[in-house]
mmCIF file of N, CA and C in Angstrom:
data_model
loop_
_atom_site.group_PDB
_atom_site.id
_atom_site.type_symbol
_atom_site.label_atom_id
_atom_site.label_comp_id
_atom_site.label_asym_id
_atom_site.label_seq_id
_atom_site.Cartn_x
_atom_site.Cartn_y
_atom_site.Cartn_z
ATOM 1 N N LYS A 1 -60.787 -2.300 17.183
ATOM 2 C CA LYS A 1 -59.824 -2.067 16.128
ATOM 3 C C LYS A 1 -59.554 -0.569 15.946
ATOM 4 N N ASN A 2 -60.580 0.257 16.070
ATOM 5 C CA ASN A 2 -60.404 1.689 15.916
ATOM 6 C C ASN A 2 -59.453 2.231 16.972
ATOM 7 N N LYS A 3 -59.557 1.709 18.219
ATOM 8 C CA LYS A 3 -58.657 2.154 19.284
ATOM 9 C C LYS A 3 -57.222 1.765 18.958
ATOM 10 N N ASN A 4 -57.057 0.560 18.411
ATOM 11 C CA ASN A 4 -55.714 0.115 18.030
ATOM 12 C C ASN A 4 -55.133 0.998 16.933
ATOM 13 N N LYS A 5 -55.973 1.392 15.975
ATOM 14 C CA LYS A 5 -55.507 2.261 14.897
ATOM 15 C C LYS A 5 -55.114 3.621 15.444
ATOM 16 N N GLU A 6 -55.893 4.140 16.388
ATOM 17 C CA GLU A 6 -55.567 5.428 16.990
ATOM 18 C C GLU A 6 -54.269 5.349 17.799
ATOM 19 N N VAL A 7 -54.109 4.267 18.543
ATOM 20 C CA VAL A 7 -52.884 4.066 19.317
ATOM 21 C C VAL A 7 -51.692 3.955 18.366
ATOM 22 N N ASP A 8 -51.880 3.234 17.256
ATOM 23 C CA ASP A 8 -50.806 3.102 16.258
ATOM 24 C C ASP A 8 -50.444 4.461 15.668
ATOM 25 N N LYS A 9 -51.451 5.290 15.382
ATOM 26 C CA LYS A 9 -51.192 6.613 14.820
ATOM 27 C C LYS A 9 -50.409 7.470 15.814
ATOM 28 N N ILE A 10 -50.849 7.443 17.072
ATOM 29 C CA ILE A 10 -50.169 8.215 18.108
ATOM 30 C C ILE A 10 -48.735 7.717 18.278
ATOM 31 N N PHE A 11 -48.544 6.411 18.276
ATOM 32 C CA PHE A 11 -47.212 5.822 18.423
ATOM 33 C C PHE A 11 -46.315 6.221 17.250
ATOM 34 N N LYS A 12 -46.858 6.147 16.039
ATOM 35 C CA LYS A 12 -46.080 6.511 14.843
ATOM 36 C C LYS A 12 -45.706 7.987 14.872
ATOM 37 N N LYS A 13 -46.663 8.844 15.304
ATOM 38 C CA LYS A 13 -46.367 10.271 15.404
ATOM 39 C C LYS A 13 -45.252 10.515 16.409
ATOM 40 N N THR A 14 -45.309 9.840 17.530
ATOM 41 C CA THR A 14 -44.296 9.994 18.568
ATOM 42 C C THR A 14 -42.930 9.528 18.051
ATOM 43 N N VAL A 15 -42.896 8.394 17.379
ATOM 44 C CA VAL A 15 -41.649 7.860 16.832
ATOM 45 C C VAL A 15 -41.107 8.809 15.762
ATOM 46 N N ASN A 16 -42.002 9.303 14.886
ATOM 47 C CA ASN A 16 -41.571 10.215 13.825
ATOM 48 C C ASN A 16 -41.030 11.520 14.399
ATOM 49 N N LYS A 17 -41.690 12.021 15.480
ATOM 50 C CA LYS A 17 -41.191 13.248 16.107
ATOM 51 C C LYS A 17 -39.808 13.021 16.695
ATOM 52 N N GLY A 18 -39.578 11.861 17.271
ATOM 53 C CA GLY A 18 -38.251 11.540 17.811
ATOM 54 C C GLY A 18 -37.212 11.514 16.705
ATOM 55 N N LYS A 19 -37.571 10.909 15.560
ATOM 56 C CA LYS A 19 -36.650 10.864 14.421
ATOM 57 C C LYS A 19 -36.407 12.269 13.877
ATOM 58 N N GLU A 20 -37.473 13.073 13.800
ATOM 59 C CA GLU A 20 -37.331 14.450 13.319
ATOM 60 C C GLU A 20 -36.443 15.261 14.254
ATOM 61 N N ASN A 21 -36.599 15.066 15.561
ATOM 62 C CA ASN A 21 -35.757 15.779 16.526
ATOM 63 C C ASN A 21 -34.284 15.388 16.354
ATOM 64 N N LYS A 22 -34.041 14.094 16.150
ATOM 65 C CA LYS A 22 -32.661 13.645 15.947
ATOM 66 C C LYS A 22 -32.090 14.231 14.665
ATOM 67 N N MET A 23 -32.877 14.270 13.612
ATOM 68 C CA MET A 23 -32.430 14.845 12.345
ATOM 69 C C MET A 23 -32.155 16.347 12.509
ATOM 70 N N ALA A 24 -33.046 17.028 13.231
ATOM 71 C CA ALA A 24 -32.870 18.458 13.462
ATOM 72 C C ALA A 24 -31.604 18.706 14.281
ATOM 73 N N GLN A 25 -31.337 17.856 15.273
ATOM 74 C CA GLN A 25 -30.134 17.993 16.084
ATOM 75 C C GLN A 25 -28.877 17.781 15.231
ATOM 76 N N LYS A 26 -28.935 16.784 14.330
ATOM 77 C CA LYS A 26 -27.795 16.521 13.460
ATOM 78 C C LYS A 26 -27.555 17.699 12.520
ATOM 79 N N LYS A 27 -28.633 18.259 11.953
ATOM 80 C CA LYS A 27 -28.503 19.405 11.066
ATOM 81 C C LYS A 27 -27.931 20.603 11.819
ATOM 82 N N SER A 28 -28.410 20.802 13.043
ATOM 83 C CA SER A 28 -27.919 21.910 13.857
ATOM 84 C C SER A 28 -26.428 21.738 14.165
ATOM 85 N N LEU A 29 -26.032 20.515 14.492
ATOM 86 C CA LEU A 29 -24.637 20.229 14.777
ATOM 87 C C LEU A 29 -23.777 20.451 13.531
ATOM 88 N N LEU A 30 -24.258 19.999 12.369
ATOM 89 C CA LEU A 30 -23.522 20.196 11.122
ATOM 90 C C LEU A 30 -23.387 21.684 10.795
ATOM 91 N N ARG A 31 -24.427 22.470 11.043
ATOM 92 C CA ARG A 31 -24.360 23.911 10.816
ATOM 93 C C ARG A 31 -23.312 24.558 11.723
ATOM 94 N N LYS A 32 -23.290 24.132 12.999
ATOM 95 C CA LYS A 32 -22.306 24.671 13.933
ATOM 96 C C LYS A 32 -20.892 24.324 13.486
ATOM 97 N N ILE A 33 -20.683 23.083 13.064
ATOM 98 C CA ILE A 33 -19.367 22.664 12.594
ATOM 99 C C ILE A 33 -18.970 23.456 11.347
ATOM 100 N N ALA A 34 -19.921 23.653 10.429
ATOM 101 C CA ALA A 34 -19.642 24.424 9.215
ATOM 102 C C ALA A 34 -19.269 25.866 9.560
ATOM 103 N N LYS A 35 -19.983 26.476 10.517
ATOM 104 C CA LYS A 35 -19.659 27.848 10.926
ATOM 105 C C LYS A 35 -18.264 27.930 11.538
ATOM 106 N N ILE A 36 -17.926 26.967 12.381
ATOM 107 C CA ILE A 36 -16.600 26.952 13.002
ATOM 108 C C ILE A 36 -15.523 26.802 11.926
ATOM 109 N N CYS A 37 -15.755 25.895 10.974
ATOM 110 C CA CYS A 37 -14.781 25.703 9.884
ATOM 111 C C CYS A 37 -14.625 26.978 9.060
ATOM 112 N N LEU A 38 -15.713 27.661 8.780
ATOM 113 C CA LEU A 38 -15.636 28.909 8.015
ATOM 114 C C LEU A 38 -14.880 29.982 8.782
ATOM 115 N N TRP A 39 -15.097 30.072 10.085
ATOM 116 C CA TRP A 39 -14.370 31.042 10.901
ATOM 117 C C TRP A 39 -12.872 30.737 10.894
ATOM 118 N N ILE A 40 -12.531 29.466 11.076
ATOM 119 C CA ILE A 40 -11.119 29.070 11.066
ATOM 120 C C ILE A 40 -10.498 29.382 9.710
ATOM 121 N N LEU A 41 -11.197 29.070 8.628
ATOM 122 C CA LEU A 41 -10.704 29.366 7.288
ATOM 123 C C LEU A 41 -10.509 30.869 7.092
ATOM 124 N N GLY A 42 -11.462 31.658 7.553
ATOM 125 C CA GLY A 42 -11.351 33.117 7.454
ATOM 126 C C GLY A 42 -10.158 33.654 8.223
ATOM 127 N N ILE A 43 -9.936 33.125 9.423
ATOM 128 C CA ILE A 43 -8.802 33.558 10.233
ATOM 129 C C ILE A 43 -7.483 33.179 9.554
ATOM 130 N N LEU A 44 -7.403 31.967 9.006
ATOM 131 C CA LEU A 44 -6.191 31.542 8.302
ATOM 132 C C LEU A 44 -5.918 32.413 7.085
ATOM 133 N N ILE A 45 -6.954 32.748 6.336
ATOM 134 C CA ILE A 45 -6.791 33.619 5.172
ATOM 135 C C ILE A 45 -6.309 34.997 5.612
ATOM 136 N N ALA A 46 -6.879 35.523 6.691
ATOM 137 C CA ALA A 46 -6.449 36.831 7.202
ATOM 138 C C ALA A 46 -4.981 36.790 7.638
ATOM 139 N N ILE A 47 -4.565 35.712 8.282
ATOM 140 C CA ILE A 47 -3.169 35.570 8.706
ATOM 141 C C ILE A 47 -2.250 35.509 7.485
ATOM 142 N N LEU A 48 -2.630 34.739 6.475
ATOM 143 C CA LEU A 48 -1.819 34.637 5.259
ATOM 144 C C LEU A 48 -1.692 35.983 4.552
ATOM 145 N N ILE A 49 -2.783 36.731 4.493
ATOM 146 C CA ILE A 49 -2.741 38.060 3.869
ATOM 147 C C ILE A 49 -1.833 38.986 4.665
ATOM 148 N N ALA A 50 -1.950 38.953 5.991
ATOM 149 C CA ALA A 50 -1.104 39.804 6.834
ATOM 150 C C ALA A 50 0.370 39.439 6.670
ATOM 151 N N VAL A 51 0.673 38.146 6.649
ATOM 152 C CA VAL A 51 2.058 37.720 6.473
ATOM 153 C C VAL A 51 2.572 38.153 5.112
ATOM 154 N N TYR A 52 1.748 38.028 4.080
ATOM 155 C CA TYR A 52 2.154 38.419 2.730
ATOM 156 C C TYR A 52 2.502 39.908 2.668
ATOM 157 N N TYR A 53 1.671 40.739 3.269
ATOM 158 C CA TYR A 53 1.904 42.178 3.207
ATOM 159 C C TYR A 53 2.973 42.676 4.170
ATOM 160 N N TYR A 54 3.169 41.994 5.287
ATOM 161 C CA TYR A 54 4.112 42.466 6.293
ATOM 162 C C TYR A 54 5.382 41.637 6.380
ATOM 163 N N LEU A 55 5.564 40.691 5.472
ATOM 164 C CA LEU A 55 6.746 39.834 5.521
ATOM 165 C C LEU A 55 8.029 40.642 5.390
ATOM 166 N N GLY A 56 8.057 41.607 4.479
ATOM 167 C CA GLY A 56 9.243 42.454 4.320
ATOM 168 C C GLY A 56 9.575 43.210 5.590
ATOM 169 N N SER A 57 8.563 43.765 6.238
ATOM 170 C CA SER A 57 8.789 44.494 7.497
ATOM 171 C C SER A 57 9.284 43.563 8.597
ATOM 172 N N LEU A 58 8.754 42.343 8.625
ATOM 173 C CA LEU A 58 9.200 41.377 9.624
ATOM 174 C C LEU A 58 10.667 41.008 9.416
ATOM 175 N N VAL A 59 11.059 40.793 8.168
ATOM 176 C CA VAL A 59 12.447 40.447 7.873
ATOM 177 C C VAL A 59 13.361 41.629 8.189
ATOM 178 N N LYS A 60 12.937 42.841 7.833
ATOM 179 C CA LYS A 60 13.725 44.037 8.136
ATOM 180 C C LYS A 60 13.952 44.148 9.646
ATOM 181 N N GLY A 61 12.883 43.975 10.410
ATOM 182 C CA GLY A 61 13.006 44.038 11.867
ATOM 183 C C GLY A 61 13.922 42.960 12.409
ATOM 184 N N ALA A 62 13.836 41.755 11.829
ATOM 185 C CA ALA A 62 14.692 40.659 12.278
ATOM 186 C C ALA A 62 16.155 40.958 11.975
ATOM 187 N N ILE A 63 16.437 41.495 10.777
ATOM 188 C CA ILE A 63 17.817 41.844 10.426
ATOM 189 C C ILE A 63 18.338 42.911 11.381
ATOM 190 N N ASN A 64 17.571 43.962 11.595
ATOM 191 C CA ASN A 64 18.018 45.063 12.449
ATOM 192 C C ASN A 64 18.164 44.656 13.908
ATOM 193 N N GLN A 65 17.401 43.662 14.338
ATOM 194 C CA GLN A 65 17.448 43.267 15.745
ATOM 195 C C GLN A 65 18.435 42.134 16.015
ATOM 196 N N PHE A 66 18.482 41.135 15.144
ATOM 197 C CA PHE A 66 19.241 39.925 15.471
ATOM 198 C C PHE A 66 20.639 39.861 14.867
ATOM 199 N N LEU A 67 20.926 40.599 13.797
ATOM 200 C CA LEU A 67 22.271 40.553 13.215
ATOM 201 C C LEU A 67 23.324 41.293 14.027
ATOM 202 N N PRO A 68 23.024 42.443 14.661
ATOM 203 C CA PRO A 68 24.077 43.106 15.442
ATOM 204 C C PRO A 68 24.722 42.228 16.521
ATOM 205 N N PRO A 69 23.970 41.458 17.296
ATOM 206 C CA PRO A 69 24.647 40.591 18.268
ATOM 207 C C PRO A 69 25.489 39.494 17.603
ATOM 208 N N VAL A 70 25.075 39.045 16.422
ATOM 209 C CA VAL A 70 25.822 37.997 15.720
ATOM 210 C C VAL A 70 27.140 38.549 15.195
ATOM 211 N N THR A 71 27.088 39.741 14.586
ATOM 212 C CA THR A 71 28.296 40.331 13.988
ATOM 213 C C THR A 71 29.124 41.113 15.006
ATOM 214 N N GLY A 72 28.507 41.533 16.084
ATOM 215 C CA GLY A 72 29.205 42.362 17.066
ATOM 216 C C GLY A 72 29.398 43.792 16.588
ATOM 217 N N THR A 73 28.623 44.183 15.563
ATOM 218 C CA THR A 73 28.709 45.529 15.001
ATOM 219 C C THR A 73 27.303 46.051 14.753
ATOM 220 N N ASP A 74 27.232 47.319 14.360
ATOM 221 C CA ASP A 74 25.937 47.872 13.980
ATOM 222 C C ASP A 74 25.524 47.301 12.623
ATOM 223 N N VAL A 75 24.265 46.931 12.504
ATOM 224 C CA VAL A 75 23.711 46.465 11.236
ATOM 225 C C VAL A 75 22.381 47.177 11.036
ATOM 226 N N GLN A 76 22.219 47.800 9.887
ATOM 227 C CA GLN A 76 20.978 48.497 9.565
ATOM 228 C C GLN A 76 20.558 48.138 8.147
ATOM 229 N N VAL A 77 19.263 47.976 7.964
ATOM 230 C CA VAL A 77 18.711 47.798 6.627
ATOM 231 C C VAL A 77 17.566 48.795 6.488
ATOM 232 N N GLU A 78 17.524 49.462 5.345
ATOM 233 C CA GLU A 78 16.521 50.501 5.116
ATOM 234 C C GLU A 78 15.172 49.923 4.705
ATOM 235 N N HIS A 79 15.186 48.959 3.774
ATOM 236 C CA HIS A 79 13.923 48.435 3.241
ATOM 237 C C HIS A 79 14.120 47.001 2.761
ATOM 238 N N VAL A 80 13.126 46.158 3.028
ATOM 239 C CA VAL A 80 13.113 44.785 2.522
ATOM 240 C C VAL A 80 11.770 44.547 1.868
ATOM 241 N N ASP A 81 11.804 44.053 0.640
ATOM 242 C CA ASP A 81 10.579 43.723 -0.095
ATOM 243 C C ASP A 81 10.652 42.260 -0.504
ATOM 244 N N LEU A 82 9.769 41.448 0.058
ATOM 245 C CA LEU A 82 9.701 40.032 -0.286
ATOM 246 C C LEU A 82 8.366 39.768 -0.959
ATOM 247 N N SER A 83 8.419 39.400 -2.197
ATOM 248 C CA SER A 83 7.212 39.025 -2.937
ATOM 249 C C SER A 83 7.382 37.577 -3.380
ATOM 250 N N LEU A 84 7.050 36.675 -2.484
ATOM 251 C CA LEU A 84 7.280 35.263 -2.754
ATOM 252 C C LEU A 84 6.389 34.737 -3.879
ATOM 253 N N LEU A 85 5.204 35.296 -4.021
ATOM 254 C CA LEU A 85 4.308 34.828 -5.081
ATOM 255 C C LEU A 85 4.769 35.274 -6.463
ATOM 256 N N SER A 86 5.386 36.456 -6.537
ATOM 257 C CA SER A 86 5.868 36.934 -7.833
ATOM 258 C C SER A 86 7.339 36.596 -8.057
ATOM 259 N N GLY A 87 8.016 36.093 -7.039
ATOM 260 C CA GLY A 87 9.400 35.677 -7.193
ATOM 261 C C GLY A 87 10.404 36.814 -7.164
ATOM 262 N N LYS A 88 10.282 37.702 -6.178
ATOM 263 C CA LYS A 88 11.196 38.843 -6.106
ATOM 264 C C LYS A 88 11.589 39.113 -4.655
ATOM 265 N N ILE A 89 12.873 39.303 -4.451
ATOM 266 C CA ILE A 89 13.410 39.717 -3.154
ATOM 267 C C ILE A 89 14.271 40.945 -3.404
ATOM 268 N N GLU A 90 14.019 42.000 -2.649
ATOM 269 C CA GLU A 90 14.801 43.227 -2.799
ATOM 270 C C GLU A 90 15.162 43.750 -1.422
ATOM 271 N N ILE A 91 16.454 44.053 -1.257
ATOM 272 C CA ILE A 91 16.955 44.643 -0.004
ATOM 273 C C ILE A 91 17.667 45.937 -0.373
ATOM 274 N N ARG A 92 17.300 47.019 0.310
ATOM 275 C CA ARG A 92 17.923 48.327 0.052
ATOM 276 C C ARG A 92 18.514 48.889 1.334
ATOM 277 N N GLY A 93 19.652 49.540 1.168
ATOM 278 C CA GLY A 93 20.266 50.269 2.277
ATOM 279 C C GLY A 93 20.802 49.394 3.380
ATOM 280 N N LEU A 94 21.485 48.317 3.039
ATOM 281 C CA LEU A 94 22.083 47.445 4.054
ATOM 282 C C LEU A 94 23.473 47.955 4.398
ATOM 283 N N GLU A 95 23.701 48.204 5.685
ATOM 284 C CA GLU A 95 25.002 48.666 6.170
ATOM 285 C C GLU A 95 25.432 47.803 7.342
ATOM 286 N N ILE A 96 26.662 47.312 7.245
ATOM 287 C CA ILE A 96 27.253 46.554 8.348
ATOM 288 C C ILE A 96 28.448 47.360 8.841
ATOM 289 N N GLY A 97 28.385 47.748 10.086
ATOM 290 C CA GLY A 97 29.416 48.620 10.651
ATOM 291 C C GLY A 97 30.706 47.892 10.945
ATOM 292 N N ASN A 98 31.772 48.662 11.056
ATOM 293 C CA ASN A 98 33.075 48.149 11.466
ATOM 294 C C ASN A 98 33.085 47.973 12.979
ATOM 295 N N PRO A 99 33.882 47.051 13.464
ATOM 296 C CA PRO A 99 34.048 46.955 14.922
ATOM 297 C C PRO A 99 34.725 48.209 15.459
ATOM 298 N N LYS A 100 34.643 48.419 16.739
ATOM 299 C CA LYS A 100 35.269 49.591 17.371
ATOM 300 C C LYS A 100 36.769 49.557 17.141
ATOM 301 N N GLY A 101 37.313 50.734 16.924
ATOM 302 C CA GLY A 101 38.748 50.849 16.706
ATOM 303 C C GLY A 101 39.113 51.087 15.256
ATOM 304 N N TYR A 102 38.203 50.873 14.343
ATOM 305 C CA TYR A 102 38.468 51.126 12.928
ATOM 306 C C TYR A 102 38.030 52.545 12.586
ATOM 307 N N THR A 103 38.719 53.141 11.648
ATOM 308 C CA THR A 103 38.411 54.525 11.299
ATOM 309 C C THR A 103 37.190 54.636 10.391
ATOM 310 N N GLN A 104 36.991 53.672 9.531
ATOM 311 C CA GLN A 104 35.835 53.709 8.636
ATOM 312 C C GLN A 104 34.582 53.290 9.392
ATOM 313 N N LYS A 105 33.477 53.948 9.077
ATOM 314 C CA LYS A 105 32.222 53.663 9.773
ATOM 315 C C LYS A 105 31.713 52.252 9.477
ATOM 316 N N ASN A 106 31.690 51.891 8.191
ATOM 317 C CA ASN A 106 31.119 50.600 7.793
ATOM 318 C C ASN A 106 32.148 49.742 7.075
ATOM 319 N N VAL A 107 32.001 48.456 7.240
ATOM 320 C CA VAL A 107 32.821 47.516 6.503
ATOM 321 C C VAL A 107 32.110 47.088 5.218
ATOM 322 N N PHE A 108 30.780 47.250 5.197
ATOM 323 C CA PHE A 108 29.990 46.778 4.061
ATOM 324 C C PHE A 108 28.795 47.701 3.876
ATOM 325 N N GLU A 109 28.586 48.147 2.646
ATOM 326 C CA GLU A 109 27.410 48.958 2.317
ATOM 327 C C GLU A 109 26.821 48.448 1.013
ATOM 328 N N LEU A 110 25.528 48.277 1.017
ATOM 329 C CA LEU A 110 24.829 47.788 -0.167
ATOM 330 C C LEU A 110 23.691 48.738 -0.476
ATOM 331 N N GLY A 111 23.731 49.340 -1.662
ATOM 332 C CA GLY A 111 22.638 50.223 -2.072
ATOM 333 C C GLY A 111 21.364 49.431 -2.293
ATOM 334 N N LYS A 112 21.472 48.404 -3.151
ATOM 335 C CA LYS A 112 20.290 47.587 -3.433
ATOM 336 C C LYS A 112 20.726 46.252 -4.014
ATOM 337 N N ILE A 113 20.067 45.195 -3.587
ATOM 338 C CA ILE A 113 20.204 43.884 -4.202
ATOM 339 C C ILE A 113 18.807 43.420 -4.575
ATOM 340 N N GLN A 114 18.688 42.902 -5.768
ATOM 341 C CA GLN A 114 17.398 42.383 -6.225
ATOM 342 C C GLN A 114 17.626 40.987 -6.797
ATOM 343 N N VAL A 115 16.841 40.034 -6.316
ATOM 344 C CA VAL A 115 16.926 38.659 -6.793
ATOM 345 C C VAL A 115 15.553 38.274 -7.328
ATOM 346 N N LEU A 116 15.542 37.807 -8.573
ATOM 347 C CA LEU A 116 14.313 37.304 -9.174
ATOM 348 C C LEU A 116 14.437 35.787 -9.280
ATOM 349 N N PHE A 117 13.413 35.090 -8.815
ATOM 350 C CA PHE A 117 13.456 33.631 -8.817
ATOM 351 C C PHE A 117 12.115 33.077 -9.261
ATOM 352 N N GLN A 118 12.092 31.782 -9.497
ATOM 353 C CA GLN A 118 10.856 31.120 -9.897
ATOM 354 C C GLN A 118 10.106 30.674 -8.640
ATOM 355 N N PRO A 119 8.921 31.247 -8.395
ATOM 356 C CA PRO A 119 8.197 30.952 -7.150
ATOM 357 C C PRO A 119 7.901 29.465 -6.942
ATOM 358 N N LYS A 120 7.641 28.742 -8.013
ATOM 359 C CA LYS A 120 7.341 27.308 -7.873
ATOM 360 C C LYS A 120 8.527 26.537 -7.293
ATOM 361 N N SER A 121 9.728 27.074 -7.508
ATOM 362 C CA SER A 121 10.916 26.360 -7.037
ATOM 363 C C SER A 121 11.064 26.424 -5.514
ATOM 364 N N LEU A 122 10.277 27.257 -4.847
ATOM 365 C CA LEU A 122 10.324 27.302 -3.379
ATOM 366 C C LEU A 122 9.897 25.972 -2.764
ATOM 367 N N PHE A 123 9.138 25.201 -3.504
ATOM 368 C CA PHE A 123 8.632 23.928 -2.995
ATOM 369 C C PHE A 123 9.481 22.748 -3.447
ATOM 370 N N THR A 124 10.663 23.038 -3.982
ATOM 371 C CA THR A 124 11.576 21.981 -4.408
ATOM 372 C C THR A 124 12.856 22.085 -3.586
ATOM 373 N N SER A 125 13.782 21.176 -3.835
ATOM 374 C CA SER A 125 15.033 21.189 -3.079
ATOM 375 C C SER A 125 16.008 22.250 -3.590
ATOM 376 N N LYS A 126 15.775 22.782 -4.813
ATOM 377 C CA LYS A 126 16.637 23.819 -5.369
ATOM 378 C C LYS A 126 15.792 25.008 -5.794
ATOM 379 N N ILE A 127 16.196 26.197 -5.354
ATOM 380 C CA ILE A 127 15.503 27.422 -5.762
ATOM 381 C C ILE A 127 16.164 27.936 -7.033
ATOM 382 N N LEU A 128 15.364 28.108 -8.084
ATOM 383 C CA LEU A 128 15.877 28.543 -9.373
ATOM 384 C C LEU A 128 15.875 30.068 -9.450
ATOM 385 N N ILE A 129 17.072 30.653 -9.557
ATOM 386 C CA ILE A 129 17.227 32.105 -9.609
ATOM 387 C C ILE A 129 17.335 32.526 -11.069
ATOM 388 N N ASP A 130 16.460 33.446 -11.471
ATOM 389 C CA ASP A 130 16.470 33.947 -12.839
ATOM 390 C C ASP A 130 17.513 35.053 -13.012
ATOM 391 N N SER A 131 17.593 35.965 -12.062
ATOM 392 C CA SER A 131 18.585 37.042 -12.155
ATOM 393 C C SER A 131 18.839 37.624 -10.776
ATOM 394 N N ARG A 132 19.981 38.295 -10.678
ATOM 395 C CA ARG A 132 20.334 39.018 -9.455
ATOM 396 C C ARG A 132 21.110 40.255 -9.879
ATOM 397 N N SER A 133 20.871 41.331 -9.171
ATOM 398 C CA SER A 133 21.573 42.574 -9.507
ATOM 399 C C SER A 133 21.907 43.339 -8.236
ATOM 400 N N PHE A 134 23.045 44.002 -8.282
ATOM 401 C CA PHE A 134 23.521 44.808 -7.164
ATOM 402 C C PHE A 134 23.716 46.235 -7.651
ATOM 403 N N THR A 135 23.433 47.183 -6.778
ATOM 404 C CA THR A 135 23.820 48.565 -7.046
ATOM 405 C C THR A 135 24.507 49.097 -5.801
ATOM 406 N N THR A 136 25.559 49.831 -5.990
ATOM 407 C CA THR A 136 26.335 50.444 -4.919
ATOM 408 C C THR A 136 26.736 49.425 -3.866
ATOM 409 N N LEU A 137 27.547 48.498 -4.270
ATOM 410 C CA LEU A 137 28.086 47.500 -3.345
ATOM 411 C C LEU A 137 29.491 47.933 -2.961
ATOM 412 N N ASP A 138 29.696 48.295 -1.699
ATOM 413 C CA ASP A 138 31.006 48.739 -1.214
ATOM 414 C C ASP A 138 31.454 47.852 -0.067
ATOM 415 N N VAL A 139 32.649 47.286 -0.211
ATOM 416 C CA VAL A 139 33.269 46.509 0.852
ATOM 417 C C VAL A 139 34.588 47.206 1.175
ATOM 418 N N MET A 140 34.755 47.620 2.418
ATOM 419 C CA MET A 140 35.945 48.362 2.812
ATOM 420 C C MET A 140 36.936 47.430 3.507
ATOM 421 N N PHE A 141 38.173 47.479 3.043
ATOM 422 C CA PHE A 141 39.240 46.703 3.667
ATOM 423 C C PHE A 141 40.185 47.670 4.357
ATOM 424 N N PRO A 142 40.386 47.521 5.645
ATOM 425 C CA PRO A 142 41.293 48.438 6.355
ATOM 426 C C PRO A 142 42.744 48.152 5.986
ATOM 427 N N ASN A 143 43.562 49.220 6.050
ATOM 428 C CA ASN A 143 44.988 49.055 5.765
ATOM 429 C C ASN A 143 45.697 48.289 6.866
ATOM 430 N N ALA A 144 45.281 48.519 8.076
ATOM 431 C CA ALA A 144 45.922 47.857 9.202
ATOM 432 C C ALA A 144 44.879 47.572 10.274
ATOM 433 N N LEU A 145 45.127 46.540 11.042
ATOM 434 C CA LEU A 145 44.229 46.219 12.139
ATOM 435 C C LEU A 145 44.445 47.213 13.275
ATOM 436 N N PRO A 146 43.393 47.500 14.048
ATOM 437 C CA PRO A 146 43.581 48.427 15.175
ATOM 438 C C PRO A 146 44.454 47.789 16.250
ATOM 439 N N ILE A 147 45.220 48.623 16.922
ATOM 440 C CA ILE A 147 46.137 48.138 17.954
ATOM 441 C C ILE A 147 45.729 48.782 19.280
ATOM 442 N N ASP A 148 45.509 47.937 20.276
ATOM 443 C CA ASP A 148 45.233 48.449 21.615
ATOM 444 C C ASP A 148 46.559 48.740 22.314
ATOM 445 N N ILE A 149 46.665 49.945 22.887
ATOM 446 C CA ILE A 149 47.905 50.304 23.591
ATOM 447 C C ILE A 149 47.630 50.394 25.068
#
């Protein structure tokens, strides 16, 4: 009987060690998954912060790069400030040039436009604008169209 008890003890220890190893493996796997999730979350937060701070610069670059081919004229914007969380959009120094052949340099000049809106409305079908203001808005109309001779 003593031998049977010793064999039982050894068997139970072996079985318990196997269970402990499986539990340790599961804990290790869960820790690895948690670390990966934290890294992904950190990277997403960093991307969101970068987009928040550089969104105005990105829009400015897009306007300066992609609008000239669309309009067929020079387009320049001096500054763009997008604060989507506070509900403010501001564009300063927007100039749209005249096509070749016109005497005036620009057809459109905007000193500053500021739009204040409700940030929560970005997630709805209608964006609610609280106010908008313009300063130095100039639109030039030519007296006559240019004539090619």
